[in-house]
XYZ file of C-alpha atoms in Angstrom:
573
model
C 2.824 54.581 -18.502
C 2.830 51.329 -16.427
C 6.285 50.804 -17.770
C 7.595 54.369 -17.207
C 5.567 54.660 -13.682
C 8.053 50.724 -12.973
C 10.986 51.938 -14.506
C 11.334 55.282 -12.098
C 9.896 52.052 -8.979
C 12.645 50.693 -9.753
C 15.898 53.405 -10.069
C 14.064 55.499 -7.162
C 13.971 52.140 -5.572
C 18.371 51.351 -6.575
C 18.427 54.942 -4.859
C 16.548 54.193 -1.188
C 18.452 50.398 -1.714
C 22.190 52.236 -1.937
C 21.048 55.044 1.261
C 20.122 51.376 3.266
C 23.417 50.533 3.382
C 25.204 53.432 4.295
C 22.918 53.378 6.829
C 24.170 50.357 7.641
C 28.105 50.880 7.532
C 27.100 53.645 9.745
C 26.193 51.439 11.608
C 22.261 52.471 12.236
C 21.426 48.764 12.004
C 21.376 45.742 14.545
C 24.373 44.701 15.786
C 25.592 42.399 17.991
C 25.353 43.247 21.580
C 28.921 43.073 22.764
C 29.915 41.711 26.711
C 28.880 44.707 28.223
C 27.097 47.264 26.040
C 23.432 47.401 26.645
C 20.882 45.158 24.649
C 20.291 46.364 20.556
C 16.542 46.060 20.619
C 15.466 49.298 17.701
C 17.273 49.262 14.057
C 16.480 52.219 13.835
C 15.823 54.203 17.491
C 18.296 55.350 19.672
C 18.190 57.133 22.863
C 18.574 60.367 20.737
C 16.296 60.015 18.036
C 12.484 59.236 18.698
C 10.577 56.488 17.523
C 8.337 56.779 14.522
C 7.160 53.754 13.655
C 7.262 50.216 15.588
C 7.266 46.648 13.518
C 5.489 43.294 14.374
C 4.995 44.798 17.809
C 9.223 44.739 18.599
C 10.981 46.498 15.970
C 11.263 50.050 16.593
C 11.687 52.800 13.559
C 13.394 56.318 13.480
C 11.705 56.129 9.047
C 8.845 55.153 7.880
C 11.057 55.102 5.091
C 12.947 52.265 6.052
C 10.813 50.487 8.509
C 8.549 49.702 4.667
C 12.265 48.431 3.314
C 12.254 46.202 6.033
C 9.387 44.459 4.791
C 10.344 40.631 3.220
C 8.412 37.827 1.257
C 8.817 35.684 3.611
C 6.629 36.687 6.505
C 3.343 39.945 6.304
C 4.558 43.103 8.053
C 3.101 45.015 10.131
C 3.509 48.391 10.343
C 1.844 50.907 13.083
C 2.668 54.189 13.422
C 4.215 56.039 17.057
C 4.427 59.462 15.864
C 3.438 61.975 13.179
C 6.041 61.523 10.071
C 7.685 62.188 7.117
C 8.079 59.483 4.381
C 9.684 59.631 1.105
C 9.400 57.152 -1.757
C 8.401 53.696 -0.987
C 8.063 50.885 -3.232
C 6.543 47.351 -2.280
C 8.289 44.199 -4.256
C 5.608 40.974 -5.327
C 4.963 39.592 -3.158
C 5.629 41.456 0.336
C 2.382 41.307 2.406
C 2.641 44.742 4.299
C 0.287 46.901 6.323
C 0.107 50.528 7.829
C -2.156 50.942 10.987
C -2.245 54.663 11.010
C -3.229 54.906 14.709
C -4.040 58.111 14.484
C -0.726 59.910 13.824
C -0.167 61.794 9.671
C 2.130 61.042 7.591
C 3.591 63.672 4.944
C 5.224 62.524 1.128
C 7.897 64.313 1.099
C 8.445 62.332 -2.065
C 6.405 60.494 -5.280
C 4.403 58.276 -2.864
C 3.555 54.705 -2.549
C 4.520 51.915 -5.251
C 2.169 48.503 -4.631
C 3.318 45.559 -6.236
C 2.751 43.163 -3.119
C 0.249 43.117 -0.959
C -0.868 46.131 1.132
C -3.669 47.227 3.586
C -3.788 50.948 5.506
C -6.150 50.905 8.780
C -6.428 52.738 11.607
C -6.329 51.349 15.005
C -6.902 55.375 17.339
C -9.926 55.711 19.244
C -9.925 58.905 16.483
C -10.138 57.250 13.127
C -8.121 60.558 12.195
C -4.746 59.050 10.981
C -3.439 60.725 7.403
C -1.513 61.061 4.334
C -0.566 63.865 2.918
C 0.757 65.209 -0.484
C 1.226 68.874 -1.121
C 3.760 68.563 -4.094
C 4.460 68.530 -7.764
C 2.310 66.252 -10.799
C 2.344 63.287 -8.683
C 0.074 60.823 -6.758
C -0.056 59.224 -3.588
C -0.293 55.856 -3.921
C -0.164 53.761 -7.250
C -1.732 50.417 -6.914
C -0.703 47.478 -8.591
C -1.131 44.594 -6.542
C -3.691 44.585 -4.449
C -4.388 47.323 -2.219
C -7.646 47.439 0.700
C -8.030 51.144 2.622
C -9.655 50.486 5.770
C -9.681 54.335 7.118
C -7.519 57.139 7.401
C -7.786 60.534 5.673
C -5.429 61.134 1.958
C -5.060 64.791 0.694
C -3.773 65.697 -2.544
C -3.538 69.501 -2.248
C -0.824 69.975 -4.636
C -1.258 73.778 -6.013
C -1.677 74.325 -10.212
C -0.085 73.270 -13.242
C 0.520 74.129 -17.150
C -0.310 70.065 -18.333
C -1.382 66.902 -18.558
C -2.182 66.217 -14.879
C -1.794 63.879 -12.267
C -2.849 64.122 -8.941
C -5.115 61.958 -7.145
C -5.154 60.092 -4.053
C -4.449 56.846 -5.896
C -4.418 55.541 -9.249
C -4.742 51.798 -9.715
C -2.746 49.522 -13.013
C -3.925 46.908 -15.105
C -4.601 43.713 -13.645
C -4.591 45.451 -9.473
C -7.418 44.861 -7.364
C -8.306 47.752 -5.419
C -10.991 47.907 -1.882
C -11.627 51.200 -0.677
C -13.912 49.578 2.990
C -14.370 53.729 4.296
C -11.600 56.690 4.231
C -11.630 60.692 3.863
C -9.964 61.384 -0.046
C -9.643 64.835 -1.381
C -7.596 65.764 -4.212
C -7.039 69.133 -6.116
C -6.408 66.528 -9.254
C -8.883 63.534 -9.411
C -9.165 61.671 -6.881
C -9.470 57.976 -7.921
C -8.176 56.901 -11.084
C -9.113 52.902 -12.222
C -6.872 50.735 -14.926
C -7.403 47.738 -12.560
C -10.387 46.225 -10.378
C -12.023 48.912 -8.089
C -14.285 48.325 -5.058
C -15.540 51.055 -3.014
C -17.934 50.227 -0.131
C -18.141 53.211 1.670
C -15.610 56.725 1.934
C -16.427 60.393 1.086
C -14.010 62.060 -1.669
C -13.675 65.442 -3.173
C -11.687 67.502 -5.784
C -11.877 70.776 -6.158
C -10.848 70.590 -9.624
C -11.998 70.436 -13.855
C -12.073 67.318 -13.750
C -13.788 63.873 -12.124
C -14.155 62.385 -8.685
C -13.701 58.897 -10.179
C -12.052 57.642 -13.203
C -12.299 54.504 -14.911
C -9.926 52.933 -17.593
C -10.811 49.678 -16.418
C -11.451 47.588 -19.897
C -12.145 43.509 -19.034
C -12.591 44.404 -15.382
C -15.058 46.223 -13.566
C -15.738 49.051 -11.054
C -17.967 48.472 -8.427
C -19.429 51.721 -6.258
C -21.175 50.178 -3.371
C -21.421 53.513 -1.271
C -19.826 56.544 -0.251
C -20.272 60.617 -0.781
C -19.342 61.098 -3.745
C -18.967 65.515 -4.488
C -17.159 67.905 -7.572
C -16.980 71.039 -5.005
C -14.884 72.767 -8.303
C -15.944 76.625 -9.430
C -17.028 77.077 -12.519
C -13.959 76.789 -15.450
C -13.045 79.806 -17.824
C -12.218 76.970 -20.694
C -15.207 73.425 -21.186
C -16.298 71.879 -17.998
C -15.010 68.984 -16.516
C -16.599 69.209 -13.231
C -18.467 65.388 -12.868
C -18.033 62.851 -9.889
C -18.130 59.737 -12.462
C -16.115 59.041 -15.619
C -15.598 55.678 -17.455
C -13.748 54.980 -20.569
C -15.269 52.958 -24.129
C -14.724 48.874 -22.456
C -15.022 49.647 -19.357
C -17.711 48.181 -17.042
C -19.631 50.234 -14.232
C -22.435 48.896 -11.162
C -23.564 51.653 -9.007
C -26.058 49.962 -5.884
C -25.087 52.933 -3.509
C -24.229 56.328 -3.011
C -24.316 60.501 -2.928
C -22.822 62.352 -6.143
C -22.824 65.655 -5.912
C -21.386 67.124 -9.148
C -22.104 71.179 -9.596
C -21.654 70.404 -13.797
C -21.788 66.239 -14.715
C -22.933 64.075 -12.280
C -22.053 60.777 -14.081
C -20.285 60.596 -17.768
C -20.689 57.757 -18.823
C -18.465 55.732 -22.183
C -19.502 52.727 -20.993
C -21.274 49.663 -19.913
C -23.526 51.176 -16.739
C -25.943 49.154 -14.149
C -27.114 51.814 -11.612
C -28.824 50.014 -8.825
C -29.215 52.732 -6.817
C -27.667 55.497 -5.394
C -28.719 60.056 -4.796
C -27.639 62.036 -7.685
C -27.804 65.571 -7.918
C -26.781 68.269 -10.239
C -27.181 72.361 -9.275
C -25.152 73.165 -12.614
C -26.350 73.773 -16.327
C -26.184 70.703 -17.602
C -27.677 66.623 -17.735
C -26.998 65.028 -14.167
C -26.013 61.366 -16.143
C -24.734 61.731 -19.595
C -24.975 58.189 -21.743
C -22.530 58.294 -24.255
C -21.890 54.834 -24.170
C -22.494 52.764 -27.686
C -20.063 49.283 -26.718
C -22.507 48.916 -24.033
C -26.198 50.019 -22.614
C -26.789 52.113 -19.206
C -29.531 49.909 -17.384
C -30.924 51.587 -14.309
C -32.684 50.039 -12.146
C -32.949 52.202 -9.278
C -31.642 55.710 -7.875
C -32.490 59.488 -7.754
C -31.747 61.965 -10.173
C -32.808 65.036 -9.775
C -31.129 68.577 -11.242
C -31.834 71.449 -9.106
C -30.542 74.267 -11.070
C -32.018 77.527 -11.748
C -32.409 79.332 -15.571
C -29.520 79.716 -16.867
C -28.652 83.437 -17.179
C -27.188 82.908 -20.423
C -26.866 80.466 -23.745
C -28.657 77.171 -23.939
C -30.461 75.548 -21.433
C -28.817 72.344 -20.418
C -31.154 71.323 -17.630
C -32.244 67.804 -17.387
C -31.212 64.029 -15.736
C -30.531 61.369 -18.164
C -29.479 62.566 -21.864
C -28.888 60.106 -23.878
C -26.084 60.120 -27.786
C -27.268 58.810 -30.517
C -26.989 55.107 -31.030
C -26.877 54.387 -27.697
C -28.931 51.994 -25.427
C -30.864 52.894 -22.116
C -33.522 50.418 -20.036
C -34.840 51.976 -17.165
C -36.381 49.714 -14.993
C -37.529 51.962 -11.730
C -35.715 55.314 -11.046
C -37.084 58.259 -9.382
C -36.362 61.656 -11.891
C -37.186 65.228 -10.762
C -35.877 68.150 -12.638
C -36.533 72.070 -13.167
C -36.117 71.863 -17.189
C -36.034 68.592 -19.491
C -36.107 65.075 -17.311
C -34.577 63.021 -20.135
C -33.061 63.883 -23.398
C -33.268 60.615 -25.885
C -30.948 60.496 -28.249
C -30.379 56.642 -28.360
C -32.484 53.467 -28.573
C -34.242 53.767 -24.952
C -37.261 51.254 -22.773
C -38.766 52.591 -19.840
C -40.477 49.460 -18.181
C -40.840 52.225 -14.558
C -40.245 55.015 -12.504
C -41.413 58.270 -11.842
C -40.196 61.339 -13.989
C -41.117 64.552 -12.660
C -40.768 68.612 -14.672
C -41.859 72.019 -13.035
C -40.293 73.657 -15.740
C -42.278 75.559 -19.319
C -40.623 71.814 -20.805
C -41.435 68.073 -22.223
C -40.724 65.646 -19.678
C -39.405 63.305 -22.480
C -38.109 64.590 -25.725
C -37.929 61.781 -28.117
C -35.270 63.261 -30.903
C -34.196 59.782 -32.102
C -34.597 59.319 -35.757
C -32.051 56.143 -36.022
C -34.852 53.534 -33.139
C -37.266 53.188 -31.248
C -38.540 54.930 -27.547
C -40.189 51.804 -25.868
C -42.456 52.797 -22.702
C -44.176 49.756 -21.023
C -44.932 51.980 -18.043
C -43.920 54.023 -15.068
C -45.318 57.779 -14.334
C -44.911 61.419 -15.993
C -46.475 64.546 -14.632
C -45.471 68.098 -15.250
C -46.181 70.203 -12.094
C -44.848 74.206 -13.845
C -48.022 76.595 -13.387
C -46.385 79.080 -14.350
C -44.666 80.183 -17.804
C -43.298 83.010 -19.731
C -44.761 83.782 -23.767
C -45.309 80.644 -25.259
C -46.792 77.706 -23.023
C -44.529 74.268 -23.942
C -45.665 72.516 -21.053
C -45.828 68.505 -21.729
C -44.458 65.131 -20.858
C -44.043 63.192 -24.019
C -42.917 65.467 -27.177
C -41.159 63.086 -30.176
C -39.919 64.930 -32.644
C -40.208 64.466 -36.247
C -38.297 61.635 -37.874
C -39.007 59.277 -34.516
C -40.388 56.398 -33.654
C -42.956 56.002 -30.133
C -44.647 53.259 -28.709
C -46.494 53.481 -25.317
C -47.522 50.717 -23.532
C -48.403 52.101 -20.813
C -47.894 54.573 -18.102
C -49.553 57.741 -16.210
C -49.118 60.932 -18.045
C -50.737 64.393 -16.071
C -50.020 67.916 -17.767
C -51.933 70.847 -16.185
C -51.148 73.183 -18.926
C -53.224 74.265 -22.090
C -49.981 72.984 -24.619
C -50.844 68.996 -25.396
C -50.086 66.512 -23.585
C -48.342 64.232 -25.993
C -46.659 65.441 -28.622
C -46.085 63.150 -31.743
C -44.521 64.642 -34.743
C -43.161 61.672 -35.708
C -44.501 57.771 -35.673
C -46.270 56.663 -32.902
C -48.433 54.182 -31.333
C -50.887 54.523 -28.013
C -51.584 50.741 -26.835
C -52.353 51.687 -23.164
C -51.969 54.510 -20.518
C -53.356 57.506 -18.305
C -53.463 60.804 -20.644
C -54.428 63.571 -18.332
C -55.126 66.704 -18.865
C -55.989 69.753 -16.376
C -55.398 72.573 -17.485
C -56.980 73.294 -21.118
C -54.728 71.478 -23.485
C -55.361 68.074 -25.510
C -54.508 64.577 -24.938
C -52.311 63.771 -27.659
C -51.624 65.695 -30.915
C -50.713 64.498 -33.822
C -48.253 66.345 -36.677
C -46.861 63.164 -37.673
C -48.852 59.782 -37.537
C -50.598 58.688 -34.273
C -52.508 54.873 -34.106
C -54.273 54.629 -30.367
C -55.442 51.050 -30.280
C -55.964 51.204 -26.533
C -56.407 53.962 -23.379
C -57.928 56.409 -21.182
C -57.581 60.334 -21.737
C -58.958 62.504 -19.573
C -58.487 66.142 -20.913
C -60.533 69.553 -22.422
C -59.635 68.480 -25.829
C -59.553 64.414 -26.663
C -57.039 64.197 -29.961
C -55.692 66.538 -32.002
C -54.730 65.573 -34.994
C -52.846 69.044 -36.602
C -53.252 69.620 -41.430
C -51.122 66.613 -42.767
C -50.834 64.483 -40.381
C -52.824 61.727 -38.991
C -53.857 59.509 -36.302
C -56.660 56.815 -36.794
C -58.833 55.934 -33.191
C -60.357 52.316 -33.306
C -59.710 51.392 -28.880
C -59.873 53.104 -24.721
C -62.562 54.643 -23.160
C -62.732 59.090 -23.257
C -64.341 61.854 -21.016
C -65.599 63.257 -24.304
C -66.667 62.037 -27.287
C -64.370 60.901 -30.372
C -64.386 62.924 -33.508
C -65.741 60.458 -36.170
C -62.819 61.576 -38.223
C -60.634 60.021 -36.106
C -62.297 57.034 -35.490
C -60.404 53.512 -37.539
C -62.693 51.993 -40.049
C -65.124 49.558 -38.451
C -64.871 51.382 -35.398
C -67.123 54.306 -33.504
C -67.498 56.317 -29.702
C -70.598 54.817 -27.902
C -71.219 55.482 -24.051
C -69.861 53.779 -22.070
C -71.659 52.122 -19.310
C -69.263 50.594 -16.827
C -69.678 50.979 -13.122
C -65.984 51.267 -12.248
C -64.930 53.496 -14.927
C -68.548 55.666 -16.348
C -68.083 58.834 -14.363
C -64.356 59.476 -15.584
C -64.576 58.263 -19.035
C -68.123 57.827 -19.823
C -66.951 57.352 -23.536
C -65.510 54.348 -25.203
C -64.156 52.862 -28.425
C -65.354 50.107 -29.863
C -64.544 47.583 -32.699
C -67.284 46.824 -35.080
C -70.178 48.087 -35.821
C -72.603 47.874 -32.288
C -75.048 45.093 -32.997
C -72.986 43.158 -35.467
C -72.505 40.501 -33.030
C -71.395 37.556 -35.562
C -68.767 40.626 -37.798
C -70.369 39.620 -41.305
C -70.360 43.408 -41.629
C -74.494 43.816 -41.357
C -76.841 43.800 -38.545
C -79.671 41.208 -38.697
C -81.374 38.534 -37.966
C -78.705 36.543 -37.790
C -76.906 38.558 -35.049
C -80.455 37.504 -33.062
C -78.783 33.935 -33.610
C -75.879 34.409 -32.394
C -76.778 36.324 -29.313
C -78.923 33.695 -28.372
C -76.188 31.100 -29.233
C -73.952 33.244 -26.679
C -76.785 32.942 -23.781
C -77.007 29.933 -24.031
C -73.741 29.124 -24.021
C -72.320 27.884 -27.006
C -69.923 31.080 -28.417
C -66.747 32.428 -27.813
C -65.294 34.957 -25.435
C -64.838 37.730 -28.411
C -69.003 36.984 -29.500
C -69.380 36.371 -25.836
C -67.902 40.967 -25.879
C -70.423 41.400 -29.317
C -73.505 40.678 -27.833
C -73.239 42.559 -25.109
C -75.053 45.052 -27.372
C -75.827 47.717 -24.928
C -73.300 47.210 -22.352
C -74.475 46.902 -19.259
C -71.885 43.689 -18.889
C -75.278 40.857 -19.565
C -76.160 39.067 -22.715
C -79.969 38.397 -21.891
C -82.687 39.369 -23.623
C -83.094 43.544 -24.249
C -79.763 42.749 -25.964
C -82.168 41.260 -28.458
C -84.122 44.124 -27.897
C -81.209 46.666 -28.929
C -80.243 44.428 -32.283
C -84.322 44.763 -33.184
C -84.221 48.581 -32.011
C -80.740 49.271 -34.268
C -81.660 47.000 -37.391
C -85.711 49.314 -37.520
C -83.221 52.024 -36.871
C -83.535 53.865 -33.738
């Protein structure tokens, strides 16, 4: 593609140079002043032609195109507009540095736009900062950047009408090894707004498309797209065919960093095939789609911050695809912190995922998190997961976590809150629960197993603590509970006892402990040897683990009362 644009640029540049040569022969370029003549100070403009641009503060031009072509590689050329103007094809050669000051005026591009192989700066020094560039014809882009481009101000509108075939309508396209910096500005297009094959950094600005396409597309392999801020909106109407409306699309092999920004779409917001890190920003979808869709199999999606919302109503027909994040098979996702809320599912995970923090909320009759990854693992190290739905039709599907058959899930910590008659956590695969606060404020259970669940520690407050359906397994070896745990769910050598810890006993009056109560030395029986071990602990001669076992009555102290408790157990009391 680059070679085709380059050859086209050379051919058109030759035509421009030819027209300039004819202009010189016609006497429109500077000529020496003869005696008696008025001083010639305008390289293009005459008394009968109004100048539209001034170059380097002293040379007036009646053509912006020729003002550009006055630039050389010997010094920087500064062009300032003096009036609204139309412009043909412009090619800035390698080694040439040009700055264009829109100065509050409008530029209408009536040819193929600007091809930059050098160094181009576009700014606006006017008080109103309302200078603009318009392209309203052809299946072409406004600016083609092969060199270094910086846009500091201005409005850029590509409003070409619809057509059939490949869509090349863009405000800006960048190519391999180019560098582009957008400091500010307003960009709108009927096609893509920005298409990057080279390095692109966006600090601020407004970017809007009315087309069934992306606002920004990243194709830059081995170079990075960095978004530090800006407002990105896809406001296109729903198409009859495939819905490609997005704010950001990234290709395989690319790298993207989003530090901040406001992203809004009627469909998907971000569609990822490349490695992406999101540090912040607000991402909102109002359509039957995912806010973020991770299809990247050659890079990881890392979310360290930001706000992700799906605000769409239930679709009238078809499947319900509303969610904040959808991940595909063989992808990797790490969430350290962020805020997620949805009217339906929040996270739909088909690839490996690690959740280290963040808040996740749905008000829909569905799961907050769904683990469908049969080829890897979901690990939850922390986070807050809440289902706030209070109205539903037919069956109650309100849950915080659902893991389907064949999946592996590990919960090390986190807060899971549900108001449903359904379960707070439902496992059809294999799961290990090593911690977390699990609450069901309705008439549902804390954890339900239709697969294999091992609970080593957690805190559960629910009407029905644990459910193990026929054919499934569940083993509990620790934790605090609001109701007693049935013996058939206790691990071997564990028992459910009264919790007398003052800080937790009100909410969780029961706890599951390892080892037989009174078996202080852990030899499998309760006898005189255990009394001797309690005495040894009182004298300070045992390990921390033995000290915990010696607190037989659970009052937090090891004393004579524990010896009396051991004697009572030996007596069968």
